[in-house]
PDB file of C-alpha atoms in Angstrom:
ATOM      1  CA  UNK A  27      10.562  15.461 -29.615  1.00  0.00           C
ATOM      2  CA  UNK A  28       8.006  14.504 -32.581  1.00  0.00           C
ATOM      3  CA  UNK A  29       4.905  16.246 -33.510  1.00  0.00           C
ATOM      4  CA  UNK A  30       2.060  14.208 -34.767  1.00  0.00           C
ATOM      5  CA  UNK A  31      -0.512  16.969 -36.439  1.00  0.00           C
ATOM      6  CA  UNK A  32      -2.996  16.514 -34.813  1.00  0.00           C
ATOM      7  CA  UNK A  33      -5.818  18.963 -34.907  1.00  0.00           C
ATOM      8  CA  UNK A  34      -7.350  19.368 -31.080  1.00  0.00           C
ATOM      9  CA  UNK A  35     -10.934  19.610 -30.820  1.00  0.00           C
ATOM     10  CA  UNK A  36     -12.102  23.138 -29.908  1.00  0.00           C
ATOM     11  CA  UNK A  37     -14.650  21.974 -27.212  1.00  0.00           C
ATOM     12  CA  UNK A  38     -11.568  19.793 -25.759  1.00  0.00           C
ATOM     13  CA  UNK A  39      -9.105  23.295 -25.709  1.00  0.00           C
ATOM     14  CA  UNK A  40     -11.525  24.998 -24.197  1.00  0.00           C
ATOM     15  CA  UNK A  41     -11.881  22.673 -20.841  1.00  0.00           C
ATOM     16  CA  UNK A  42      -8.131  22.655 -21.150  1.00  0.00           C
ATOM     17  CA  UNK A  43      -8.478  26.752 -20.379  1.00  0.00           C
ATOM     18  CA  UNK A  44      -6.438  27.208 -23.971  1.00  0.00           C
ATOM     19  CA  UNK A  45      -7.451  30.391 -25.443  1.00  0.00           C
ATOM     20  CA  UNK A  46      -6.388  32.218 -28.321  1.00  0.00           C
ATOM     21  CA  UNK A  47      -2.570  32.692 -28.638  1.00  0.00           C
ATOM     22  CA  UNK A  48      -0.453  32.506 -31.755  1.00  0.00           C
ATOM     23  CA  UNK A  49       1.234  29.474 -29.972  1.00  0.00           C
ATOM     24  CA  UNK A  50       0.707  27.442 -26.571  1.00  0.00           C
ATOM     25  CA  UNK A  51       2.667  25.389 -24.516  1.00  0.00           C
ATOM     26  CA  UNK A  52       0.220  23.321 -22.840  1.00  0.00           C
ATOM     27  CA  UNK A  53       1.804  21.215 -20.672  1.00  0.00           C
ATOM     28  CA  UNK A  54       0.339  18.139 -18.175  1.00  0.00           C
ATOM     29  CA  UNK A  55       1.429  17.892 -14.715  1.00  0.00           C
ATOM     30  CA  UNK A  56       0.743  15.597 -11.858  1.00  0.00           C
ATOM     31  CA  UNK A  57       1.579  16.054  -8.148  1.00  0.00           C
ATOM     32  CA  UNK A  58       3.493  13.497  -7.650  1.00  0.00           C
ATOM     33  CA  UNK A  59       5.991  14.764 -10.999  1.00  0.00           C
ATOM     34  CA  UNK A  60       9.387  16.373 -10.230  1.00  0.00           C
ATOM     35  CA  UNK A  61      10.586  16.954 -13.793  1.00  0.00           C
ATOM     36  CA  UNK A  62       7.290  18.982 -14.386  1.00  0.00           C
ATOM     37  CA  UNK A  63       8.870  21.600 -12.144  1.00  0.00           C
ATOM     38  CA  UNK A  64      11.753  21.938 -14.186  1.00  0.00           C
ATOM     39  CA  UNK A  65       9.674  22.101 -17.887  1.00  0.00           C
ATOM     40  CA  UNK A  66       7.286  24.526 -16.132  1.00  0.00           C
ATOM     41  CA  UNK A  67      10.151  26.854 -15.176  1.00  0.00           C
ATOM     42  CA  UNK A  68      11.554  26.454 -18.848  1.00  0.00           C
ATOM     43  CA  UNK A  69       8.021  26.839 -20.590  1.00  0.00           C
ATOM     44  CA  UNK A  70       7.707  30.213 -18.445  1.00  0.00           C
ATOM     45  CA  UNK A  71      10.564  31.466 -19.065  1.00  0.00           C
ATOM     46  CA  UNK A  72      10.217  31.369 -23.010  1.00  0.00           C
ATOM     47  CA  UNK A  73       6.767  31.883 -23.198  1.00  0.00           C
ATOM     48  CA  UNK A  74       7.993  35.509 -21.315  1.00  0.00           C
ATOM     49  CA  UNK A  75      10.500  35.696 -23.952  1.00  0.00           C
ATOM     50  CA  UNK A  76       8.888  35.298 -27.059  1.00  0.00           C
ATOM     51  CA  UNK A  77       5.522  37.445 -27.589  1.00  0.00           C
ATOM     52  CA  UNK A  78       2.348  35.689 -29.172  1.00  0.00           C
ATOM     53  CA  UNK A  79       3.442  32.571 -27.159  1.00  0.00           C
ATOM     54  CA  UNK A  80       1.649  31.362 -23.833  1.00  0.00           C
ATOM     55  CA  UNK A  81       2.394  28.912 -21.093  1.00  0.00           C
ATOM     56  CA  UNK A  82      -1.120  26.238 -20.144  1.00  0.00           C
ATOM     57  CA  UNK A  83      -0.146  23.709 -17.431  1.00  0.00           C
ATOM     58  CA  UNK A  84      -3.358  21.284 -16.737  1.00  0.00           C
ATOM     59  CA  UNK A  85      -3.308  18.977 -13.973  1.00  0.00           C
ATOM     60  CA  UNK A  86      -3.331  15.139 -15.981  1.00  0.00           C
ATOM     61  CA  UNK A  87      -5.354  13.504 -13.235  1.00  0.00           C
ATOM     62  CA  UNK A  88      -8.169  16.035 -13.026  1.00  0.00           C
ATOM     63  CA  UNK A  89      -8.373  15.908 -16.825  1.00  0.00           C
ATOM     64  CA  UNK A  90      -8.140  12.027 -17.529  1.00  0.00           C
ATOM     65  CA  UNK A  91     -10.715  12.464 -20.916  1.00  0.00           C
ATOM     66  CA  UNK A  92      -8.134  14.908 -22.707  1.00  0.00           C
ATOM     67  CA  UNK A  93      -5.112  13.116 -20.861  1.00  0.00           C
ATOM     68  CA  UNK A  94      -6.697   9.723 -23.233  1.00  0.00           C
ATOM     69  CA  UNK A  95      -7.714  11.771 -26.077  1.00  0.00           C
ATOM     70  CA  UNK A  96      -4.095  13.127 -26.332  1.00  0.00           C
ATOM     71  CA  UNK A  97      -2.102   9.687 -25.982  1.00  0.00           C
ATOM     72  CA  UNK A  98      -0.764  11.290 -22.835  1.00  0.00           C
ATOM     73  CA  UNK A  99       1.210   8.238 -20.532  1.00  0.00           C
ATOM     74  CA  UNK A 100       3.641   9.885 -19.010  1.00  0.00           C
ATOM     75  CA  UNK A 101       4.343  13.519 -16.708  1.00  0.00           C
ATOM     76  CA  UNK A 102       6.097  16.221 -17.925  1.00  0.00           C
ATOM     77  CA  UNK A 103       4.370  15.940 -21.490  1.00  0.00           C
ATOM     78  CA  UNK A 104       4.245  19.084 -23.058  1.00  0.00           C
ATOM     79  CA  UNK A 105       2.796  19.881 -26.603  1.00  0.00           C
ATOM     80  CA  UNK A 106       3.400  22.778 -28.901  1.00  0.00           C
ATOM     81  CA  UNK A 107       0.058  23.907 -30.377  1.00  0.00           C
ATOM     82  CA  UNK A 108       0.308  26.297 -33.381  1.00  0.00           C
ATOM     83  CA  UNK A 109      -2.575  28.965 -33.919  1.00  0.00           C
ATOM     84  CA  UNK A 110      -4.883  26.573 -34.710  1.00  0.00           C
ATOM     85  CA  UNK A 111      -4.873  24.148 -32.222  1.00  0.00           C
ATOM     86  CA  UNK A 112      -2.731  21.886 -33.765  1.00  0.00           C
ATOM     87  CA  UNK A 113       0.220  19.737 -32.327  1.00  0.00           C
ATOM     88  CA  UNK A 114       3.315  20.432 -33.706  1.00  0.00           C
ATOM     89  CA  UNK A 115       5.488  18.923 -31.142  1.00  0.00           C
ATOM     90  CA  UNK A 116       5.065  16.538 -28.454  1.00  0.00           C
ATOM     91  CA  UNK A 117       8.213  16.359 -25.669  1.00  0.00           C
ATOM     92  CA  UNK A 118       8.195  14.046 -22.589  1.00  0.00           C
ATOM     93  CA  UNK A 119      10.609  15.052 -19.960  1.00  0.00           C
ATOM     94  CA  UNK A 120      11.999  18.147 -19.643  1.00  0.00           C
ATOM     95  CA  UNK A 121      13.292  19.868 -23.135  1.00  0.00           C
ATOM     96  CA  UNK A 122      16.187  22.520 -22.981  1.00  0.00           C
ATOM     97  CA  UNK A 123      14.905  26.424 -23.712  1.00  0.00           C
ATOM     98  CA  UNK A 124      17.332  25.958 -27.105  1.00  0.00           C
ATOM     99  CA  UNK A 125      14.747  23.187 -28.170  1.00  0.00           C
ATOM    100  CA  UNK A 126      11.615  24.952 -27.143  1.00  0.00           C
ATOM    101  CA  UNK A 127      12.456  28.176 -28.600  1.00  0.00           C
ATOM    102  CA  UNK A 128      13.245  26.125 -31.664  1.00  0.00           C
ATOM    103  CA  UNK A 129       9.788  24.434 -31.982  1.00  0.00           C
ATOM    104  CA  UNK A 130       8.358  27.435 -31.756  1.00  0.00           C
ATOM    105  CA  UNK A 131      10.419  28.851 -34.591  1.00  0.00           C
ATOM    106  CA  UNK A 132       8.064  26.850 -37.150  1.00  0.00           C
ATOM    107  CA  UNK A 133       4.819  27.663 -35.676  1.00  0.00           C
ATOM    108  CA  UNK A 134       5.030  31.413 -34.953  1.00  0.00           C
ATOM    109  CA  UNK A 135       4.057  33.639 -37.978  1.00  0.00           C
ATOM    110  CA  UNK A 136       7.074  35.223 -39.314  1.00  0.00           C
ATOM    111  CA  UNK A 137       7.196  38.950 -38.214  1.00  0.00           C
TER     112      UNK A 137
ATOM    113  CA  UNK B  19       6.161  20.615   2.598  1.00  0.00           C
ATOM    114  CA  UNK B  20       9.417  21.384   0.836  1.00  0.00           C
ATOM    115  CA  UNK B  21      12.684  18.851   1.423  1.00  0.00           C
ATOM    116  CA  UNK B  22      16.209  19.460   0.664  1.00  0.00           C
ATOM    117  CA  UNK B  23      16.298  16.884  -2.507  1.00  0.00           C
ATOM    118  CA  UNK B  24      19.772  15.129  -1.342  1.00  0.00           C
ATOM    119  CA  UNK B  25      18.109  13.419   1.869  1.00  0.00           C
ATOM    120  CA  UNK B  26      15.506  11.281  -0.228  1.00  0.00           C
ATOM    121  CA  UNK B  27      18.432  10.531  -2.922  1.00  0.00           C
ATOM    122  CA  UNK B  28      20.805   9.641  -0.123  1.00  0.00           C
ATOM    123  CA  UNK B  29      17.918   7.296   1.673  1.00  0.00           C
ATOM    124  CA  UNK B  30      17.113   5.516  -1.812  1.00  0.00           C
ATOM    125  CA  UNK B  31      20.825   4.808  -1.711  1.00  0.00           C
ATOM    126  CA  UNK B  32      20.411   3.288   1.920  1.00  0.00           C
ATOM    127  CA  UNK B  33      17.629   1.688   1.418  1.00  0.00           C
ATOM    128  CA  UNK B  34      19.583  -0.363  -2.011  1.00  0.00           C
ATOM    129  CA  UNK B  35      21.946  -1.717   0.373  1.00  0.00           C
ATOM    130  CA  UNK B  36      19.368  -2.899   2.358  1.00  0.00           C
ATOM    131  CA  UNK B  37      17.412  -4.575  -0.533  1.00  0.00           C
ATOM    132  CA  UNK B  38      20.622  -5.910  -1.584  1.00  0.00           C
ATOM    133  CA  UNK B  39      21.145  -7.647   1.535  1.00  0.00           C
ATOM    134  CA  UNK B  40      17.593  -8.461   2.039  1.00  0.00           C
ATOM    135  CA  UNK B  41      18.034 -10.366  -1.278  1.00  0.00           C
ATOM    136  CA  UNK B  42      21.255 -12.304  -0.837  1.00  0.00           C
ATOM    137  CA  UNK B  43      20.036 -13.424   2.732  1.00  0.00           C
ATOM    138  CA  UNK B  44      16.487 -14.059   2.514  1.00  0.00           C
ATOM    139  CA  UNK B  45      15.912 -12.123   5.879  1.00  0.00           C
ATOM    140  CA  UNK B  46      12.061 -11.473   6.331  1.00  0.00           C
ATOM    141  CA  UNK B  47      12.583  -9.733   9.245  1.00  0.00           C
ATOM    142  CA  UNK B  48      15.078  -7.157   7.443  1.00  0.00           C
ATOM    143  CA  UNK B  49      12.383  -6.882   4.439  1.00  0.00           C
ATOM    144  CA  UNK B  50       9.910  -5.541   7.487  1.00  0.00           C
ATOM    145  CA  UNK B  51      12.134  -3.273   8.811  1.00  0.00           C
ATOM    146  CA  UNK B  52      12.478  -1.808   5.794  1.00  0.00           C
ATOM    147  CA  UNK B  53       8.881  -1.966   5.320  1.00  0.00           C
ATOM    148  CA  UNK B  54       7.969  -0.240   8.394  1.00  0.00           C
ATOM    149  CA  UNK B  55      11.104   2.622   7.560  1.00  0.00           C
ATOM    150  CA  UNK B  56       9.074   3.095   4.731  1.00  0.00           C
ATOM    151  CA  UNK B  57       5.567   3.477   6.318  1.00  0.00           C
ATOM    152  CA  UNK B  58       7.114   6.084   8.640  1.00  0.00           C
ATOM    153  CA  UNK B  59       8.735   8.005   6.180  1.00  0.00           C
ATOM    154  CA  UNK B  60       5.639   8.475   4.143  1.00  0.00           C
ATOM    155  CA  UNK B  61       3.934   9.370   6.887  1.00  0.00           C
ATOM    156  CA  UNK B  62       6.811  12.115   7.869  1.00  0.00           C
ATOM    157  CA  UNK B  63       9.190  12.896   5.830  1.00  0.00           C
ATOM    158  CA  UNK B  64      11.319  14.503   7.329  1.00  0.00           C
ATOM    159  CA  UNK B  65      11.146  12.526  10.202  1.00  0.00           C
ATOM    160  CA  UNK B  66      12.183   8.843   8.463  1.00  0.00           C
ATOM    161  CA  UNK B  67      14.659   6.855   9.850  1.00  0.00           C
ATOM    162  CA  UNK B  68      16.863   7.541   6.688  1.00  0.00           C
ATOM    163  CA  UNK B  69      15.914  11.362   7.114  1.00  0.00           C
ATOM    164  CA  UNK B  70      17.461  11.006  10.480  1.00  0.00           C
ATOM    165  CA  UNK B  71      20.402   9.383   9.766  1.00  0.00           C
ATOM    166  CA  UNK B  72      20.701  12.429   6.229  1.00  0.00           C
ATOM    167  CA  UNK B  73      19.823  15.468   8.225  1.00  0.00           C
ATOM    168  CA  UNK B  74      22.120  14.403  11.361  1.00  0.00           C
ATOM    169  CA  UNK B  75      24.921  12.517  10.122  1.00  0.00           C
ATOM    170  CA  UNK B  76      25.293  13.781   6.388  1.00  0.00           C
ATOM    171  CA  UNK B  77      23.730  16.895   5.649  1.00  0.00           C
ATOM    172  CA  UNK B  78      26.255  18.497   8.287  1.00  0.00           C
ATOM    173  CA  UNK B  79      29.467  17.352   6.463  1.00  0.00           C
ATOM    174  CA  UNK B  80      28.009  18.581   3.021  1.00  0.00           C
ATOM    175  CA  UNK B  81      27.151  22.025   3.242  1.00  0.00           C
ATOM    176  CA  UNK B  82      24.387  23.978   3.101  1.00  0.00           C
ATOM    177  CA  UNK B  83      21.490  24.102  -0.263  1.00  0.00           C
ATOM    178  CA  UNK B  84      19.249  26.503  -1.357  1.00  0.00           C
ATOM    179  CA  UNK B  85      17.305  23.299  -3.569  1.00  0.00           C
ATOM    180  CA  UNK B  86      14.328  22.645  -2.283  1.00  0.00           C
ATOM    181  CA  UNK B  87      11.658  19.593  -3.821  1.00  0.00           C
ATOM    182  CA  UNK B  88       8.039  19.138  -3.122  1.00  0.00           C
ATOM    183  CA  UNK B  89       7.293  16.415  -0.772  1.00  0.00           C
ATOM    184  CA  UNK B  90       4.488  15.106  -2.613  1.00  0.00           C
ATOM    185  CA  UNK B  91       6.261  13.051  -5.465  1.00  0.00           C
ATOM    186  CA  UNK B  92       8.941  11.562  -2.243  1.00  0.00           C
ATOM    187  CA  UNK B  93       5.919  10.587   0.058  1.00  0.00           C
ATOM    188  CA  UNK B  94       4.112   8.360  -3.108  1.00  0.00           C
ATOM    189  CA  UNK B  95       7.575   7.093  -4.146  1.00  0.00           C
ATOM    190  CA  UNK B  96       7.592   5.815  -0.247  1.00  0.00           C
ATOM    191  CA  UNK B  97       3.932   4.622  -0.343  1.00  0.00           C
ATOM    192  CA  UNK B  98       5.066   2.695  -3.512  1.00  0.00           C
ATOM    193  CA  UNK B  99       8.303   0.921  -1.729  1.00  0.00           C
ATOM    194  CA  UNK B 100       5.947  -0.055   1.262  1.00  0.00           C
ATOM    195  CA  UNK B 101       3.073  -1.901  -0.801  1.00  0.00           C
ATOM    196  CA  UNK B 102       5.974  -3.593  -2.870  1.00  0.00           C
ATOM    197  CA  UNK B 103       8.201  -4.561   0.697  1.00  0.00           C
ATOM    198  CA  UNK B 104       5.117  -5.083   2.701  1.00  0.00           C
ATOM    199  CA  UNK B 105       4.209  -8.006   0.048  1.00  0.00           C
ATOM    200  CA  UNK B 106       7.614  -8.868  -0.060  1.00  0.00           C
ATOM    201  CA  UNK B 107       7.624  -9.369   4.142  1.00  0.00           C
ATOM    202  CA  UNK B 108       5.233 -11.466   3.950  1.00  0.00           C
ATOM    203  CA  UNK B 109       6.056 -14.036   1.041  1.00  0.00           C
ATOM    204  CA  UNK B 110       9.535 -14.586   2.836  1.00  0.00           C
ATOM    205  CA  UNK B 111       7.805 -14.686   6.273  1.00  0.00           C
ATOM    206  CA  UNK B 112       5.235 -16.790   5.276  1.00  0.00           C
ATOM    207  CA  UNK B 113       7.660 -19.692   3.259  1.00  0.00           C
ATOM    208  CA  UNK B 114       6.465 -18.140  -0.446  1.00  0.00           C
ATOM    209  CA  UNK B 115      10.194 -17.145  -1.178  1.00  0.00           C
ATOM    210  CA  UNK B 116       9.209 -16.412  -4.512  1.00  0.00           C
ATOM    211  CA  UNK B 117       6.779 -13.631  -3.998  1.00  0.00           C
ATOM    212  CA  UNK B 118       9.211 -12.079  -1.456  1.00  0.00           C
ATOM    213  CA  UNK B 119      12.463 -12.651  -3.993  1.00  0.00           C
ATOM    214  CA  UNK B 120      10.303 -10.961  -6.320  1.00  0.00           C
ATOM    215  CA  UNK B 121       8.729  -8.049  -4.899  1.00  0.00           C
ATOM    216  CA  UNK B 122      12.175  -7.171  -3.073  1.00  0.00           C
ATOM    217  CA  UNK B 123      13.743  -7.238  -6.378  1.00  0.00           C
ATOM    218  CA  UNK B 124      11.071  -4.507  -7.927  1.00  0.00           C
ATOM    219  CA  UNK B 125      12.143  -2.726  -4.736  1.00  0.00           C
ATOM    220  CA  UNK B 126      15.965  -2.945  -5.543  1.00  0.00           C
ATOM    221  CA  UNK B 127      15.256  -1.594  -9.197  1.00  0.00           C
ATOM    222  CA  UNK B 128      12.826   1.723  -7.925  1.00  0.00           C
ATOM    223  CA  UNK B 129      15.305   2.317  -5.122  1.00  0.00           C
ATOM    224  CA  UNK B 130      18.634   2.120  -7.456  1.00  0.00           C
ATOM    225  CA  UNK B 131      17.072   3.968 -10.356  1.00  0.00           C
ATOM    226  CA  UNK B 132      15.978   6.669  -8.254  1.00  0.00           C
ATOM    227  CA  UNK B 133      19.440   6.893  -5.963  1.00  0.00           C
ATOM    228  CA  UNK B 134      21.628   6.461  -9.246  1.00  0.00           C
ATOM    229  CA  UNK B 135      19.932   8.238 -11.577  1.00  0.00           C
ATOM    230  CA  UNK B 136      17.453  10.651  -9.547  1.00  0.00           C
ATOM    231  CA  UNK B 137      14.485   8.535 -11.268  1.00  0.00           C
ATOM    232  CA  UNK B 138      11.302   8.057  -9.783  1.00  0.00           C
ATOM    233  CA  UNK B 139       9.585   4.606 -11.079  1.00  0.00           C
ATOM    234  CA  UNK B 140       6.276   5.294  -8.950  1.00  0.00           C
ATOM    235  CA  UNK B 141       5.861   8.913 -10.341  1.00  0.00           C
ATOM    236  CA  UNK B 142       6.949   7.939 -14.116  1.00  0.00           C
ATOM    237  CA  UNK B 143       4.142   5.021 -14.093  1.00  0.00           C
ATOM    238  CA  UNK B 144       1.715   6.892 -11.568  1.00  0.00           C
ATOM    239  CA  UNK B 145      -0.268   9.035 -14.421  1.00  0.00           C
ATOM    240  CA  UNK B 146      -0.736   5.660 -16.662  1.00  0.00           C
ATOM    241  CA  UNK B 147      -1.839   3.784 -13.731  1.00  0.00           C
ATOM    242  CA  UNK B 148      -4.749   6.478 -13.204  1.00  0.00           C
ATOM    243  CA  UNK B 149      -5.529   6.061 -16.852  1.00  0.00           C
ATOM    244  CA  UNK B 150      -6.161   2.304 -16.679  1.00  0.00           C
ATOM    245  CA  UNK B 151      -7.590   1.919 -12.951  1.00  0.00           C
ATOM    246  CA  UNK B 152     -10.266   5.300 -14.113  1.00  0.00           C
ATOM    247  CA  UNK B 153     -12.889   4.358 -16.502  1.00  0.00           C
ATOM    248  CA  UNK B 154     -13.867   6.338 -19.002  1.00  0.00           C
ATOM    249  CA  UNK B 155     -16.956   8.708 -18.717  1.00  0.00           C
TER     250      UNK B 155
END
């Protein structure tokens, strides 16, 4: 896992069907992806577990201008978007709920 | 379409030995056969010769599963192996031993990654290959 900062443009969230949440796990798919089964059952189940937090999954190929925008290669890539729209992490493959839950540790506000 | 996910692991170990043997004889004919096993089990797969052979001979002797895969990501992985052993058949058949030594060897690599390690080469590189092949709007 490494984050990179990056602040996603509104506009770009928006076609992504990202809305407001205190943090998102928006995570690309493809058909033809096996792993992205497994992340999408892990992002679900924390995203149920920790409130604030919600679970995007976009379809890669039907969003190739945001899949290039993003530096996105590979399927399962999931990022961890704060409040703001910012990438905090970026994890290809499938990351353990331990490591997820983590991430998500530094973006939520403290409560 | 849902598979149980042992009978395409089981066939990319199948089809290695093949692959291997295809290598260390040359065979053309055996790099079509392959070819065609993999045209049919894109086409059906649950109805592939390896399939067959799983849901007959092995499947029986291991027990029931309640896993279940999508057969989305098996039938591209096949599509993949026949464009790289279909080019393959023809470089040995045609006297370009190269091209078919080559193209059988990508073959071997996809088809022992996947059977040893559960890795799909055709779905890891499929998303990058729409990003290059897609022009930008």
């Amino acid at each position: 896992m490494g984050g990179d900062g990056e602040r996603i443009d509104a506009g770009l969230l928006a076609a992504l069907g990202v809305g407001p949440a205190d943090a998102t796990l928006l995570q690309f798919s493809t058909a033809f992806c096996s792993p992205c089964r497994a992340v999408r059952r892990v992002s679900a189940e924390v995203a149920e577990l920790l409130p604030g937090v919600r679970h995007v999954e976009v379809d890669a190929e039907s969003h190739l201008e945001a899949v290039r925008a993003l530096g996105i290669w590979r399927t399962p890539t999931l990022l961890v978007l704060d409040g703001e729209g910012r990438v905090t992490k970026r994890a290809t493959g499938v990351p353990s709920k331990p490591q997820l839950i983590a991430a998500l540790g530094n973006v939520l506000p403290p409560r | 379409m849902q598979l149980d996910p042992r009978g395409p692991r089981f066939a990319a170990a199948l089809t290695t030995v093949v692959l291997i043997v295809v290598l260390a004889t040359g065979s053309g004919w055996l790099a079509l056969a392959q070819t065609l096993v993999f045209a049919i089990t894109a086409a059906y797969p649950r109805s592939g010769p390896y399939a067959l052979i799983y849901r007959y001979l092995v499947a029986p002797r291991l027990g029931p599963t309640t896993e279940r895969e999508d057969a989305a990501p098996v039938r591209f992985a096949q599509v993949v192996g026949f464009v790289f052993l279909a080019v393959a058949s023809i470089g040995y058949l045609s006297g370009a031993t190269t091209l078919g030594l080559i193209f059988a060897a990508f073959g071997l690599l996809a088809a022992f990654l996947n059977a040893a390690f559960g890795l799909c080469l055709g779905c890891e590189a499929y998303l990058a290959f729409r990003r290059l092949t897609t022009r930008a709007a």
